[in-house]
JSON list of C-alpha atoms in Angstrom, two decimals:
[
{"chain": "A", "resi": 1, "resn": "MET", "atom": "CA", "xyz": [-2.03, 2.66, -21.87]},
{"chain": "A", "resi": 2, "resn": "ASN", "atom": "CA", "xyz": [-1.39, 1.73, -18.26]},
{"chain": "A", "resi": 3, "resn": "GLU", "atom": "CA", "xyz": [-3.64, -1.23, -17.52]},
{"chain": "A", "resi": 4, "resn": "VAL", "atom": "CA", "xyz": [-3.80, -0.25, -13.83]},
{"chain": "A", "resi": 5, "resn": "LEU", "atom": "CA", "xyz": [-3.71, 3.26, -12.43]},
{"chain": "A", "resi": 6, "resn": "LEU", "atom": "CA", "xyz": [-2.59, 4.25, -8.94]},
{"chain": "A", "resi": 7, "resn": "ASP", "atom": "CA", "xyz": [-3.58, 7.55, -7.37]},
{"chain": "A", "resi": 8, "resn": "ARG", "atom": "CA", "xyz": [-3.11, 8.86, -3.84]},
{"chain": "A", "resi": 9, "resn": "HIS", "atom": "CA", "xyz": [-5.82, 10.75, -1.98]},
{"chain": "A", "resi": 10, "resn": "GLY", "atom": "CA", "xyz": [-4.13, 11.50, 1.33]},
{"chain": "A", "resi": 11, "resn": "ASP", "atom": "CA", "xyz": [-3.59, 8.17, 3.05]},
{"chain": "A", "resi": 12, "resn": "VAL", "atom": "CA", "xyz": [-5.97, 6.33, 0.69]},
{"chain": "A", "resi": 13, "resn": "ALA", "atom": "CA", "xyz": [-4.53, 4.61, -2.39]},
{"chain": "A", "resi": 14, "resn": "VAL", "atom": "CA", "xyz": [-6.96, 4.33, -5.31]},
{"chain": "A", "resi": 15, "resn": "ILE", "atom": "CA", "xyz": [-6.30, 1.43, -7.69]},
{"chain": "A", "resi": 16, "resn": "THR", "atom": "CA", "xyz": [-8.21, 1.66, -10.98]},
{"chain": "A", "resi": 17, "resn": "LEU", "atom": "CA", "xyz": [-8.51, -1.14, -13.52]},
{"chain": "A", "resi": 18, "resn": "ASN", "atom": "CA", "xyz": [-7.92, 0.71, -16.77]},
{"chain": "A", "resi": 19, "resn": "ARG", "atom": "CA", "xyz": [-8.99, -1.08, -19.94]},
{"chain": "A", "resi": 20, "resn": "PRO", "atom": "CA", "xyz": [-12.30, 0.76, -20.36]},
{"chain": "A", "resi": 21, "resn": "ASP", "atom": "CA", "xyz": [-12.68, -0.05, -24.05]},
{"chain": "A", "resi": 22, "resn": "HIS", "atom": "CA", "xyz": [-12.56, -3.75, -23.12]},
{"chain": "A", "resi": 23, "resn": "GLY", "atom": "CA", "xyz": [-14.76, -3.60, -20.02]},
{"chain": "A", "resi": 24, "resn": "ASN", "atom": "CA", "xyz": [-11.55, -3.74, -17.94]},
{"chain": "A", "resi": 25, "resn": "ALA", "atom": "CA", "xyz": [-11.16, -7.36, -19.05]},
{"chain": "A", "resi": 26, "resn": "ILE", "atom": "CA", "xyz": [-8.18, -9.02, -17.39]},
{"chain": "A", "resi": 27, "resn": "ASN", "atom": "CA", "xyz": [-5.31, -9.99, -19.65]},
{"chain": "A", "resi": 28, "resn": "ALA", "atom": "CA", "xyz": [-1.85, -11.03, -18.51]},
{"chain": "A", "resi": 29, "resn": "ALA", "atom": "CA", "xyz": [-0.55, -7.45, -18.63]},
{"chain": "A", "resi": 30, "resn": "LEU", "atom": "CA", "xyz": [-3.36, -6.16, -16.40]},
{"chain": "A", "resi": 31, "resn": "ALA", "atom": "CA", "xyz": [-2.96, -9.04, -13.96]},
{"chain": "A", "resi": 32, "resn": "ARG", "atom": "CA", "xyz": [0.78, -8.43, -13.72]},
{"chain": "A", "resi": 33, "resn": "SER", "atom": "CA", "xyz": [0.31, -4.68, -13.29]},
{"chain": "A", "resi": 34, "resn": "LEU", "atom": "CA", "xyz": [-2.34, -5.24, -10.62]},
{"chain": "A", "resi": 35, "resn": "LEU", "atom": "CA", "xyz": [0.04, -7.44, -8.64]},
{"chain": "A", "resi": 36, "resn": "GLU", "atom": "CA", "xyz": [2.83, -4.85, -8.84]},
{"chain": "A", "resi": 37, "resn": "THR", "atom": "CA", "xyz": [0.45, -2.10, -7.74]},
{"chain": "A", "resi": 38, "resn": "VAL", "atom": "CA", "xyz": [-0.97, -4.11, -4.84]},
{"chain": "A", "resi": 39, "resn": "LEU", "atom": "CA", "xyz": [2.52, -5.00, -3.60]},
{"chain": "A", "resi": 40, "resn": "ALA", "atom": "CA", "xyz": [3.52, -1.32, -3.74]},
{"chain": "A", "resi": 41, "resn": "CYS", "atom": "CA", "xyz": [0.45, -0.31, -1.72]},
{"chain": "A", "resi": 42, "resn": "ALA", "atom": "CA", "xyz": [0.94, -3.09, 0.82]},
{"chain": "A", "resi": 43, "resn": "ALA", "atom": "CA", "xyz": [4.56, -2.04, 1.39]},
{"chain": "A", "resi": 44, "resn": "ASP", "atom": "CA", "xyz": [3.85, 1.70, 1.67]},
{"chain": "A", "resi": 45, "resn": "ALA", "atom": "CA", "xyz": [3.42, 2.63, 5.34]},
{"chain": "A", "resi": 46, "resn": "ASN", "atom": "CA", "xyz": [1.80, 5.91, 4.28]},
{"chain": "A", "resi": 47, "resn": "VAL", "atom": "CA", "xyz": [-1.11, 4.01, 2.69]},
{"chain": "A", "resi": 48, "resn": "ARG", "atom": "CA", "xyz": [-3.72, 3.26, 5.35]},
{"chain": "A", "resi": 49, "resn": "CYS", "atom": "CA", "xyz": [-6.56, 2.06, 3.11]},
{"chain": "A", "resi": 50, "resn": "VAL", "atom": "CA", "xyz": [-6.88, 0.85, -0.48]},
{"chain": "A", "resi": 51, "resn": "LEU", "atom": "CA", "xyz": [-9.82, 1.59, -2.79]},
{"chain": "A", "resi": 52, "resn": "LEU", "atom": "CA", "xyz": [-10.31, -0.59, -5.89]},
{"chain": "A", "resi": 53, "resn": "THR", "atom": "CA", "xyz": [-12.52, 0.47, -8.80]},
{"chain": "A", "resi": 54, "resn": "GLY", "atom": "CA", "xyz": [-12.78, 0.32, -12.59]},
{"chain": "A", "resi": 55, "resn": "SER", "atom": "CA", "xyz": [-12.60, 2.96, -15.31]},
{"chain": "A", "resi": 56, "resn": "GLY", "atom": "CA", "xyz": [-15.43, 3.60, -17.73]},
{"chain": "A", "resi": 57, "resn": "ARG", "atom": "CA", "xyz": [-18.89, 2.06, -17.54]},
{"chain": "A", "resi": 58, "resn": "MET", "atom": "CA", "xyz": [-17.90, -1.34, -16.15]},
{"chain": "A", "resi": 59, "resn": "PHE", "atom": "CA", "xyz": [-16.06, -2.53, -13.08]},
{"chain": "A", "resi": 60, "resn": "CYS", "atom": "CA", "xyz": [-14.54, -5.64, -14.68]},
{"chain": "A", "resi": 61, "resn": "VAL", "atom": "CA", "xyz": [-16.05, -8.22, -17.05]},
{"chain": "A", "resi": 62, "resn": "GLY", "atom": "CA", "xyz": [-13.54, -10.91, -16.05]},
{"chain": "A", "resi": 63, "resn": "GLY", "atom": "CA", "xyz": [-10.86, -12.57, -18.12]},
{"chain": "A", "resi": 64, "resn": "ASP", "atom": "CA", "xyz": [-10.15, -11.39, -21.66]},
{"chain": "A", "resi": 65, "resn": "VAL", "atom": "CA", "xyz": [-12.17, -13.99, -23.57]},
{"chain": "A", "resi": 66, "resn": "LYS", "atom": "CA", "xyz": [-10.98, -12.66, -26.94]},
{"chain": "A", "resi": 67, "resn": "ALA", "atom": "CA", "xyz": [-7.41, -13.34, -25.86]},
{"chain": "A", "resi": 68, "resn": "PHE", "atom": "CA", "xyz": [-8.43, -16.85, -24.78]},
{"chain": "A", "resi": 69, "resn": "ALA", "atom": "CA", "xyz": [-9.97, -17.49, -28.19]},
{"chain": "A", "resi": 70, "resn": "ALA", "atom": "CA", "xyz": [-6.91, -16.16, -30.01]},
{"chain": "A", "resi": 71, "resn": "ALA", "atom": "CA", "xyz": [-4.62, -18.42, -27.97]},
{"chain": "A", "resi": 72, "resn": "GLY", "atom": "CA", "xyz": [-6.27, -21.59, -29.29]},
{"chain": "A", "resi": 73, "resn": "GLY", "atom": "CA", "xyz": [-4.42, -24.63, -28.00]},
{"chain": "A", "resi": 74, "resn": "ASP", "atom": "CA", "xyz": [-2.24, -22.39, -25.84]},
{"chain": "A", "resi": 75, "resn": "THR", "atom": "CA", "xyz": [-5.23, -21.19, -23.81]},
{"chain": "A", "resi": 76, "resn": "PRO", "atom": "CA", "xyz": [-4.36, -23.33, -20.74]},
{"chain": "A", "resi": 77, "resn": "ALA", "atom": "CA", "xyz": [-0.87, -21.78, -20.62]},
{"chain": "A", "resi": 78, "resn": "LEU", "atom": "CA", "xyz": [-2.32, -18.29, -21.01]},
{"chain": "A", "resi": 79, "resn": "VAL", "atom": "CA", "xyz": [-4.88, -18.88, -18.26]},
{"chain": "A", "resi": 80, "resn": "THR", "atom": "CA", "xyz": [-2.15, -20.24, -15.97]},
{"chain": "A", "resi": 81, "resn": "GLU", "atom": "CA", "xyz": [-0.03, -17.14, -16.55]},
{"chain": "A", "resi": 82, "resn": "LEU", "atom": "CA", "xyz": [-2.98, -14.85, -15.92]},
{"chain": "A", "resi": 83, "resn": "THR", "atom": "CA", "xyz": [-4.15, -16.55, -12.73]},
{"chain": "A", "resi": 84, "resn": "THR", "atom": "CA", "xyz": [-0.62, -16.75, -11.36]},
{"chain": "A", "resi": 85, "resn": "PHE", "atom": "CA", "xyz": [-0.39, -12.96, -11.27]},
{"chain": "A", "resi": 86, "resn": "LEU", "atom": "CA", "xyz": [-4.07, -12.32, -10.52]},
{"chain": "A", "resi": 87, "resn": "HIS", "atom": "CA", "xyz": [-4.25, -14.72, -7.59]},
{"chain": "A", "resi": 88, "resn": "ALA", "atom": "CA", "xyz": [-1.06, -13.34, -6.09]},
{"chain": "A", "resi": 89, "resn": "ALA", "atom": "CA", "xyz": [-2.64, -9.87, -6.32]},
{"chain": "A", "resi": 90, "resn": "ILE", "atom": "CA", "xyz": [-5.78, -11.14, -4.59]},
{"chain": "A", "resi": 91, "resn": "VAL", "atom": "CA", "xyz": [-3.77, -12.67, -1.76]},
{"chain": "A", "resi": 92, "resn": "GLY", "atom": "CA", "xyz": [-2.02, -9.32, -1.42]},
{"chain": "A", "resi": 93, "resn": "LEU", "atom": "CA", "xyz": [-5.32, -7.44, -1.23]},
{"chain": "A", "resi": 94, "resn": "LEU", "atom": "CA", "xyz": [-6.85, -9.80, 1.31]},
{"chain": "A", "resi": 95, "resn": "ARG", "atom": "CA", "xyz": [-3.76, -10.27, 3.49]},
{"chain": "A", "resi": 96, "resn": "MET", "atom": "CA", "xyz": [-2.33, -6.74, 3.50]},
{"chain": "A", "resi": 97, "resn": "ASP", "atom": "CA", "xyz": [-2.26, -4.90, 6.83]},
{"chain": "A", "resi": 98, "resn": "LYS", "atom": "CA", "xyz": [-4.79, -2.31, 5.71]},
{"chain": "A", "resi": 99, "resn": "PRO", "atom": "CA", "xyz": [-8.49, -2.40, 4.81]},
{"chain": "A", "resi": 100, "resn": "LEU", "atom": "CA", "xyz": [-9.94, -2.61, 1.29]},
{"chain": "A", "resi": 101, "resn": "VAL", "atom": "CA", "xyz": [-12.91, -0.74, -0.17]},
{"chain": "A", "resi": 102, "resn": "THR", "atom": "CA", "xyz": [-14.34, -1.71, -3.56]},
{"chain": "A", "resi": 103, "resn": "ALA", "atom": "CA", "xyz": [-16.31, 0.84, -5.62]},
{"chain": "A", "resi": 104, "resn": "ILE", "atom": "CA", "xyz": [-18.23, -1.29, -8.11]},
{"chain": "A", "resi": 105, "resn": "ASN", "atom": "CA", "xyz": [-19.07, 1.16, -10.87]},
{"chain": "A", "resi": 106, "resn": "GLY", "atom": "CA", "xyz": [-20.73, -1.23, -13.33]},
{"chain": "A", "resi": 107, "resn": "ALA", "atom": "CA", "xyz": [-20.91, -4.84, -14.43]},
{"chain": "A", "resi": 108, "resn": "ALA", "atom": "CA", "xyz": [-18.80, -7.28, -12.42]},
{"chain": "A", "resi": 109, "resn": "ALA", "atom": "CA", "xyz": [-18.49, -10.71, -14.02]},
{"chain": "A", "resi": 110, "resn": "GLY", "atom": "CA", "xyz": [-16.13, -13.67, -13.87]},
{"chain": "A", "resi": 111, "resn": "ALA", "atom": "CA", "xyz": [-12.91, -12.71, -12.13]},
{"chain": "A", "resi": 112, "resn": "GLY", "atom": "CA", "xyz": [-14.32, -9.20, -11.85]},
{"chain": "A", "resi": 113, "resn": "PHE", "atom": "CA", "xyz": [-17.07, -10.66, -9.67]},
{"chain": "A", "resi": 114, "resn": "GLY", "atom": "CA", "xyz": [-14.42, -11.98, -7.27]},
{"chain": "A", "resi": 115, "resn": "LEU", "atom": "CA", "xyz": [-12.54, -8.68, -7.21]},
{"chain": "A", "resi": 116, "resn": "ALA", "atom": "CA", "xyz": [-15.75, -6.73, -6.58]},
{"chain": "A", "resi": 117, "resn": "ILE", "atom": "CA", "xyz": [-16.99, -8.67, -3.58]},
{"chain": "A", "resi": 118, "resn": "MET", "atom": "CA", "xyz": [-13.70, -8.89, -1.69]},
{"chain": "A", "resi": 119, "resn": "GLY", "atom": "CA", "xyz": [-13.88, -5.39, -0.26]},
{"chain": "A", "resi": 120, "resn": "ASP", "atom": "CA", "xyz": [-14.20, -5.06, 3.51]},
{"chain": "A", "resi": 121, "resn": "VAL", "atom": "CA", "xyz": [-16.66, -2.41, 2.40]},
{"chain": "A", "resi": 122, "resn": "ALA", "atom": "CA", "xyz": [-18.13, -3.17, -1.03]},
{"chain": "A", "resi": 123, "resn": "LEU", "atom": "CA", "xyz": [-20.15, -0.29, -2.48]},
{"chain": "A", "resi": 124, "resn": "ALA", "atom": "CA", "xyz": [-22.13, -0.94, -5.65]},
{"chain": "A", "resi": 125, "resn": "SER", "atom": "CA", "xyz": [-23.40, 1.62, -8.11]},
{"chain": "A", "resi": 126, "resn": "SER", "atom": "CA", "xyz": [-27.15, 1.38, -8.58]},
{"chain": "A", "resi": 127, "resn": "ALA", "atom": "CA", "xyz": [-26.32, 0.56, -12.22]},
{"chain": "A", "resi": 128, "resn": "SER", "atom": "CA", "xyz": [-24.01, -2.35, -11.36]},
{"chain": "A", "resi": 129, "resn": "SER", "atom": "CA", "xyz": [-24.70, -6.02, -11.95]},
{"chain": "A", "resi": 130, "resn": "PHE", "atom": "CA", "xyz": [-23.11, -9.26, -10.77]},
{"chain": "A", "resi": 131, "resn": "SER", "atom": "CA", "xyz": [-22.62, -12.57, -12.56]},
{"chain": "A", "resi": 132, "resn": "THR", "atom": "CA", "xyz": [-20.07, -15.35, -12.21]},
{"chain": "A", "resi": 133, "resn": "ALA", "atom": "CA", "xyz": [-20.55, -16.12, -15.95]},
{"chain": "A", "resi": 134, "resn": "TYR", "atom": "CA", "xyz": [-17.97, -18.93, -16.01]},
{"chain": "A", "resi": 135, "resn": "GLY", "atom": "CA", "xyz": [-20.42, -21.57, -17.17]},
{"chain": "A", "resi": 136, "resn": "LEU", "atom": "CA", "xyz": [-21.28, -19.51, -20.24]},
{"chain": "A", "resi": 137, "resn": "ILE", "atom": "CA", "xyz": [-17.80, -20.18, -21.63]},
{"chain": "A", "resi": 138, "resn": "GLY", "atom": "CA", "xyz": [-17.21, -23.61, -20.09]},
{"chain": "A", "resi": 139, "resn": "LEU", "atom": "CA", "xyz": [-14.87, -22.46, -17.35]},
{"chain": "A", "resi": 140, "resn": "THR", "atom": "CA", "xyz": [-14.75, -22.70, -13.55]},
{"chain": "A", "resi": 141, "resn": "PRO", "atom": "CA", "xyz": [-14.44, -19.93, -10.94]},
{"chain": "A", "resi": 142, "resn": "ASP", "atom": "CA", "xyz": [-11.18, -18.16, -10.17]},
{"chain": "A", "resi": 143, "resn": "ALA", "atom": "CA", "xyz": [-10.18, -14.93, -8.39]},
{"chain": "A", "resi": 144, "resn": "GLY", "atom": "CA", "xyz": [-11.18, -16.39, -5.02]},
{"chain": "A", "resi": 145, "resn": "THR", "atom": "CA", "xyz": [-14.86, -16.54, -5.98]},
{"chain": "A", "resi": 146, "resn": "SER", "atom": "CA", "xyz": [-15.45, -20.11, -4.80]},
{"chain": "A", "resi": 147, "resn": "TRP", "atom": "CA", "xyz": [-13.83, -19.28, -1.43]},
{"chain": "A", "resi": 148, "resn": "LEU", "atom": "CA", "xyz": [-15.48, -15.94, -0.70]},
{"chain": "A", "resi": 149, "resn": "LEU", "atom": "CA", "xyz": [-18.94, -16.28, -2.27]},
{"chain": "A", "resi": 150, "resn": "PRO", "atom": "CA", "xyz": [-20.34, -18.98, 0.06]},
{"chain": "A", "resi": 151, "resn": "ARG", "atom": "CA", "xyz": [-18.86, -17.16, 3.06]},
{"chain": "A", "resi": 152, "resn": "LEU", "atom": "CA", "xyz": [-20.78, -14.03, 2.14]},
{"chain": "A", "resi": 153, "resn": "VAL", "atom": "CA", "xyz": [-24.15, -15.40, 1.03]},
{"chain": "A", "resi": 154, "resn": "GLY", "atom": "CA", "xyz": [-24.26, -19.04, 2.17]},
{"chain": "A", "resi": 155, "resn": "LEU", "atom": "CA", "xyz": [-23.98, -22.22, 0.14]},
{"chain": "A", "resi": 156, "resn": "ARG", "atom": "CA", "xyz": [-27.50, -22.21, -1.32]},
{"chain": "A", "resi": 157, "resn": "HIS", "atom": "CA", "xyz": [-27.22, -18.72, -2.80]},
{"chain": "A", "resi": 158, "resn": "ALA", "atom": "CA", "xyz": [-23.68, -19.50, -3.93]},
{"chain": "A", "resi": 159, "resn": "GLN", "atom": "CA", "xyz": [-24.83, -22.63, -5.76]},
{"chain": "A", "resi": 160, "resn": "GLU", "atom": "CA", "xyz": [-27.51, -20.73, -7.64]},
{"chain": "A", "resi": 161, "resn": "ILE", "atom": "CA", "xyz": [-25.21, -17.86, -8.55]},
{"chain": "A", "resi": 162, "resn": "ALA", "atom": "CA", "xyz": [-22.26, -20.02, -9.60]},
{"chain": "A", "resi": 163, "resn": "LEU", "atom": "CA", "xyz": [-24.03, -22.97, -11.23]},
{"chain": "A", "resi": 164, "resn": "ALA", "atom": "CA", "xyz": [-26.99, -21.25, -12.88]},
{"chain": "A", "resi": 165, "resn": "ASN", "atom": "CA", "xyz": [-25.00, -18.14, -13.90]},
{"chain": "A", "resi": 166, "resn": "ARG", "atom": "CA", "xyz": [-27.80, -15.97, -12.54]},
{"chain": "A", "resi": 167, "resn": "ARG", "atom": "CA", "xyz": [-27.31, -12.24, -12.89]},
{"chain": "A", "resi": 168, "resn": "LEU", "atom": "CA", "xyz": [-27.98, -10.05, -9.85]},
{"chain": "A", "resi": 169, "resn": "ASP", "atom": "CA", "xyz": [-28.67, -6.34, -9.79]},
{"chain": "A", "resi": 170, "resn": "ALA", "atom": "CA", "xyz": [-27.36, -4.05, -7.06]},
{"chain": "A", "resi": 171, "resn": "THR", "atom": "CA", "xyz": [-30.53, -4.23, -4.98]},
{"chain": "A", "resi": 172, "resn": "GLU", "atom": "CA", "xyz": [-30.51, -8.02, -4.80]},
{"chain": "A", "resi": 173, "resn": "ALA", "atom": "CA", "xyz": [-26.77, -8.08, -4.20]},
{"chain": "A", "resi": 174, "resn": "VAL", "atom": "CA", "xyz": [-27.33, -5.94, -1.10]},
{"chain": "A", "resi": 175, "resn": "SER", "atom": "CA", "xyz": [-30.30, -7.99, 0.08]},
{"chain": "A", "resi": 176, "resn": "ILE", "atom": "CA", "xyz": [-28.35, -11.27, 0.17]},
{"chain": "A", "resi": 177, "resn": "GLY", "atom": "CA", "xyz": [-25.19, -9.75, 1.66]},
{"chain": "A", "resi": 178, "resn": "LEU", "atom": "CA", "xyz": [-23.04, -9.93, -1.46]},
{"chain": "A", "resi": 179, "resn": "VAL", "atom": "CA", "xyz": [-22.15, -6.23, -1.16]},
{"chain": "A", "resi": 180, "resn": "THR", "atom": "CA", "xyz": [-22.41, -3.70, 1.65]},
{"chain": "A", "resi": 181, "resn": "ARG", "atom": "CA", "xyz": [-24.81, -1.23, 0.09]},
{"chain": "A", "resi": 182, "resn": "ALA", "atom": "CA", "xyz": [-25.89, 0.36, -3.19]},
{"chain": "A", "resi": 183, "resn": "VAL", "atom": "CA", "xyz": [-25.16, 3.99, -4.03]},
{"chain": "A", "resi": 184, "resn": "ASP", "atom": "CA", "xyz": [-26.37, 6.28, -6.83]},
{"chain": "A", "resi": 185, "resn": "ALA", "atom": "CA", "xyz": [-23.90, 6.11, -9.68]},
{"chain": "A", "resi": 186, "resn": "ALA", "atom": "CA", "xyz": [-23.03, 9.81, -9.47]},
{"chain": "A", "resi": 187, "resn": "ALA", "atom": "CA", "xyz": [-22.26, 9.52, -5.75]},
{"chain": "A", "resi": 188, "resn": "LEU", "atom": "CA", "xyz": [-20.33, 6.23, -5.84]},
{"chain": "A", "resi": 189, "resn": "PHE", "atom": "CA", "xyz": [-16.76, 7.49, -5.82]},
{"chain": "A", "resi": 190, "resn": "ASP", "atom": "CA", "xyz": [-17.40, 10.10, -3.13]},
{"chain": "A", "resi": 191, "resn": "ALA", "atom": "CA", "xyz": [-19.16, 7.50, -0.96]},
{"chain": "A", "resi": 192, "resn": "ALA", "atom": "CA", "xyz": [-16.30, 5.04, -1.46]},
{"chain": "A", "resi": 193, "resn": "MET", "atom": "CA", "xyz": [-13.72, 7.69, -0.61]},
{"chain": "A", "resi": 194, "resn": "ALA", "atom": "CA", "xyz": [-15.65, 8.62, 2.53]},
{"chain": "A", "resi": 195, "resn": "ALA", "atom": "CA", "xyz": [-15.72, 4.97, 3.60]},
{"chain": "A", "resi": 196, "resn": "ALA", "atom": "CA", "xyz": [-12.01, 4.59, 2.85]},
{"chain": "A", "resi": 197, "resn": "ALA", "atom": "CA", "xyz": [-11.11, 7.77, 4.71]},
{"chain": "A", "resi": 198, "resn": "GLY", "atom": "CA", "xyz": [-13.10, 6.59, 7.73]},
{"chain": "A", "resi": 199, "resn": "LEU", "atom": "CA", "xyz": [-11.23, 3.30, 7.79]},
{"chain": "A", "resi": 200, "resn": "ALA", "atom": "CA", "xyz": [-7.89, 5.04, 7.27]},
{"chain": "A", "resi": 201, "resn": "ALA", "atom": "CA", "xyz": [-8.60, 7.23, 10.29]},
{"chain": "A", "resi": 202, "resn": "SER", "atom": "CA", "xyz": [-9.13, 4.16, 12.48]},
{"chain": "A", "resi": 203, "resn": "SER", "atom": "CA", "xyz": [-6.45, 1.99, 14.06]},
{"chain": "A", "resi": 204, "resn": "VAL", "atom": "CA", "xyz": [-5.08, 0.23, 11.00]},
{"chain": "A", "resi": 205, "resn": "THR", "atom": "CA", "xyz": [-3.22, -2.23, 13.25]},
{"chain": "A", "resi": 206, "resn": "ALA", "atom": "CA", "xyz": [-6.47, -3.31, 14.86]},
{"chain": "A", "resi": 207, "resn": "LEU", "atom": "CA", "xyz": [-8.28, -3.45, 11.52]},
{"chain": "A", "resi": 208, "resn": "ALA", "atom": "CA", "xyz": [-5.59, -5.70, 10.06]},
{"chain": "A", "resi": 209, "resn": "SER", "atom": "CA", "xyz": [-5.89, -8.13, 12.96]},
{"chain": "A", "resi": 210, "resn": "THR", "atom": "CA", "xyz": [-9.68, -8.04, 12.77]},
{"chain": "A", "resi": 211, "resn": "ARG", "atom": "CA", "xyz": [-9.57, -8.87, 9.05]},
{"chain": "A", "resi": 212, "resn": "GLU", "atom": "CA", "xyz": [-7.29, -11.82, 9.84]},
{"chain": "A", "resi": 213, "resn": "LEU", "atom": "CA", "xyz": [-9.61, -13.07, 12.58]},
{"chain": "A", "resi": 214, "resn": "LEU", "atom": "CA", "xyz": [-12.68, -12.89, 10.36]},
{"chain": "A", "resi": 215, "resn": "PHE", "atom": "CA", "xyz": [-11.02, -14.67, 7.45]},
{"chain": "A", "resi": 216, "resn": "SER", "atom": "CA", "xyz": [-9.62, -17.44, 9.65]},
{"chain": "A", "resi": 217, "resn": "SER", "atom": "CA", "xyz": [-12.78, -18.07, 11.65]},
{"chain": "A", "resi": 218, "resn": "TYR", "atom": "CA", "xyz": [-14.40, -20.48, 9.18]},
{"chain": "A", "resi": 219, "resn": "GLY", "atom": "CA", "xyz": [-11.57, -22.98, 9.47]},
{"chain": "A", "resi": 220, "resn": "ALA", "atom": "CA", "xyz": [-11.13, -22.75, 13.24]},
{"chain": "A", "resi": 221, "resn": "THR", "atom": "CA", "xyz": [-12.73, -24.44, 16.20]},
{"chain": "A", "resi": 222, "resn": "LEU", "atom": "CA", "xyz": [-14.16, -22.25, 18.96]},
{"chain": "A", "resi": 223, "resn": "GLU", "atom": "CA", "xyz": [-11.10, -22.91, 21.14]},
{"chain": "A", "resi": 224, "resn": "GLU", "atom": "CA", "xyz": [-8.71, -22.10, 18.28]},
{"chain": "A", "resi": 225, "resn": "GLN", "atom": "CA", "xyz": [-10.55, -18.87, 17.50]},
{"chain": "A", "resi": 226, "resn": "LEU", "atom": "CA", "xyz": [-10.61, -17.82, 21.15]},
{"chain": "A", "resi": 227, "resn": "GLY", "atom": "CA", "xyz": [-6.87, -18.44, 21.31]},
{"chain": "A", "resi": 228, "resn": "ALA", "atom": "CA", "xyz": [-6.34, -16.35, 18.18]},
{"chain": "A", "resi": 229, "resn": "GLU", "atom": "CA", "xyz": [-8.52, -13.58, 19.60]},
{"chain": "A", "resi": 230, "resn": "ALA", "atom": "CA", "xyz": [-6.50, -13.56, 22.83]},
{"chain": "A", "resi": 231, "resn": "ARG", "atom": "CA", "xyz": [-3.22, -13.29, 20.90]},
{"chain": "A", "resi": 232, "resn": "MET", "atom": "CA", "xyz": [-4.51, -10.59, 18.58]},
{"chain": "A", "resi": 233, "resn": "ILE", "atom": "CA", "xyz": [-6.00, -8.35, 21.27]},
{"chain": "A", "resi": 234, "resn": "ALA", "atom": "CA", "xyz": [-2.84, -8.62, 23.37]},
{"chain": "A", "resi": 235, "resn": "ARG", "atom": "CA", "xyz": [-0.72, -7.74, 20.36]},
{"chain": "A", "resi": 236, "resn": "SER", "atom": "CA", "xyz": [-2.92, -4.82, 19.33]},
{"chain": "A", "resi": 237, "resn": "ALA", "atom": "CA", "xyz": [-3.03, -3.52, 22.92]},
{"chain": "A", "resi": 238, "resn": "GLY", "atom": "CA", "xyz": [0.69, -2.88, 22.74]},
{"chain": "A", "resi": 239, "resn": "SER", "atom": "CA", "xyz": [0.54, -0.80, 19.55]},
{"chain": "A", "resi": 240, "resn": "GLU", "atom": "CA", "xyz": [1.12, 2.95, 19.69]},
{"chain": "A", "resi": 241, "resn": "GLU", "atom": "CA", "xyz": [-2.28, 3.57, 18.10]},
{"chain": "A", "resi": 242, "resn": "ALA", "atom": "CA", "xyz": [-4.10, 1.51, 20.70]},
{"chain": "A", "resi": 243, "resn": "GLN", "atom": "CA", "xyz": [-2.20, 3.05, 23.59]},
{"chain": "A", "resi": 244, "resn": "ALA", "atom": "CA", "xyz": [-3.06, 6.56, 22.42]},
{"chain": "A", "resi": 245, "resn": "LEU", "atom": "CA", "xyz": [-6.73, 5.68, 21.86]},
{"chain": "A", "resi": 246, "resn": "ILE", "atom": "CA", "xyz": [-7.02, 3.86, 25.21]},
{"chain": "A", "resi": 247, "resn": "HIS", "atom": "CA", "xyz": [-5.61, 6.83, 27.11]},
{"chain": "A", "resi": 248, "resn": "LYS", "atom": "CA", "xyz": [-7.81, 9.26, 25.17]},
{"chain": "A", "resi": 249, "resn": "PHE", "atom": "CA", "xyz": [-10.91, 7.17, 25.89]},
{"chain": "A", "resi": 250, "resn": "ALA", "atom": "CA", "xyz": [-10.01, 6.73, 29.55]},
{"chain": "A", "resi": 251, "resn": "GLY", "atom": "CA", "xyz": [-9.43, 10.47, 29.88]},
{"chain": "A", "resi": 252, "resn": "GLN", "atom": "CA", "xyz": [-12.83, 11.22, 28.38]},
{"chain": "A", "resi": 253, "resn": "GLY", "atom": "CA", "xyz": [-14.40, 8.79, 30.81]},
{"chain": "A", "resi": 254, "resn": "ARG", "atom": "CA", "xyz": [-12.80, 10.48, 33.82]},
{"chain": "A", "resi": 255, "resn": "SER", "atom": "CA", "xyz": [-13.92, 13.93, 32.69]},
{"chain": "A", "resi": 256, "resn": "SER", "atom": "CA", "xyz": [-17.54, 12.96, 32.16]}
]
């Protein structure tokens, strides 16, 4: 079985975590395959948006705990191998020059929680649930969870979710800003594809720079962020996409 599937829908690449019989639990093979797939999408100029989802009833239950148990004293080495590939894949997803949509089709826990919430647009099935779950097995967050979670929901919510291992349903996840919106399970993939297609039809150059500005803003002073904004808007203004859109907009303005 291929642990990760890659399908093309026009200029949208759909990445599917594919261990449905294991809740799409992340083992070293899946982490490695995810990295390879992400790198291929990032390098493909014909891909203008990436959609990440899971196969079966769950999005991703996190690391493969059964594999951790089987490793015994070698668990630290196994975890290091897994996170090396997984974290490189996450950097690729968050730093690539194209937007990311996540279609959260079921339970998202542990590292799956981190993967679910990192979408620029994160759509959750009404049947989905969210839990960091690390404390239940004596582990600490990975998959970018400790970096992204407080940025999305604030420190107080993040403390409760991460320390108390509290489980959230889709409605609450939307209400605190953890995900973008909830969608009926039967409509999830179509809604996610519509969101991805809309992003793909936009100026991907501008979207990439906007993603970078948003991610960097928390560590920047006002003056540093204004400088970054000035550089980014000047750079994007020179792109072919921006030039075409500017002239189209200006022409519409003159004709009105």
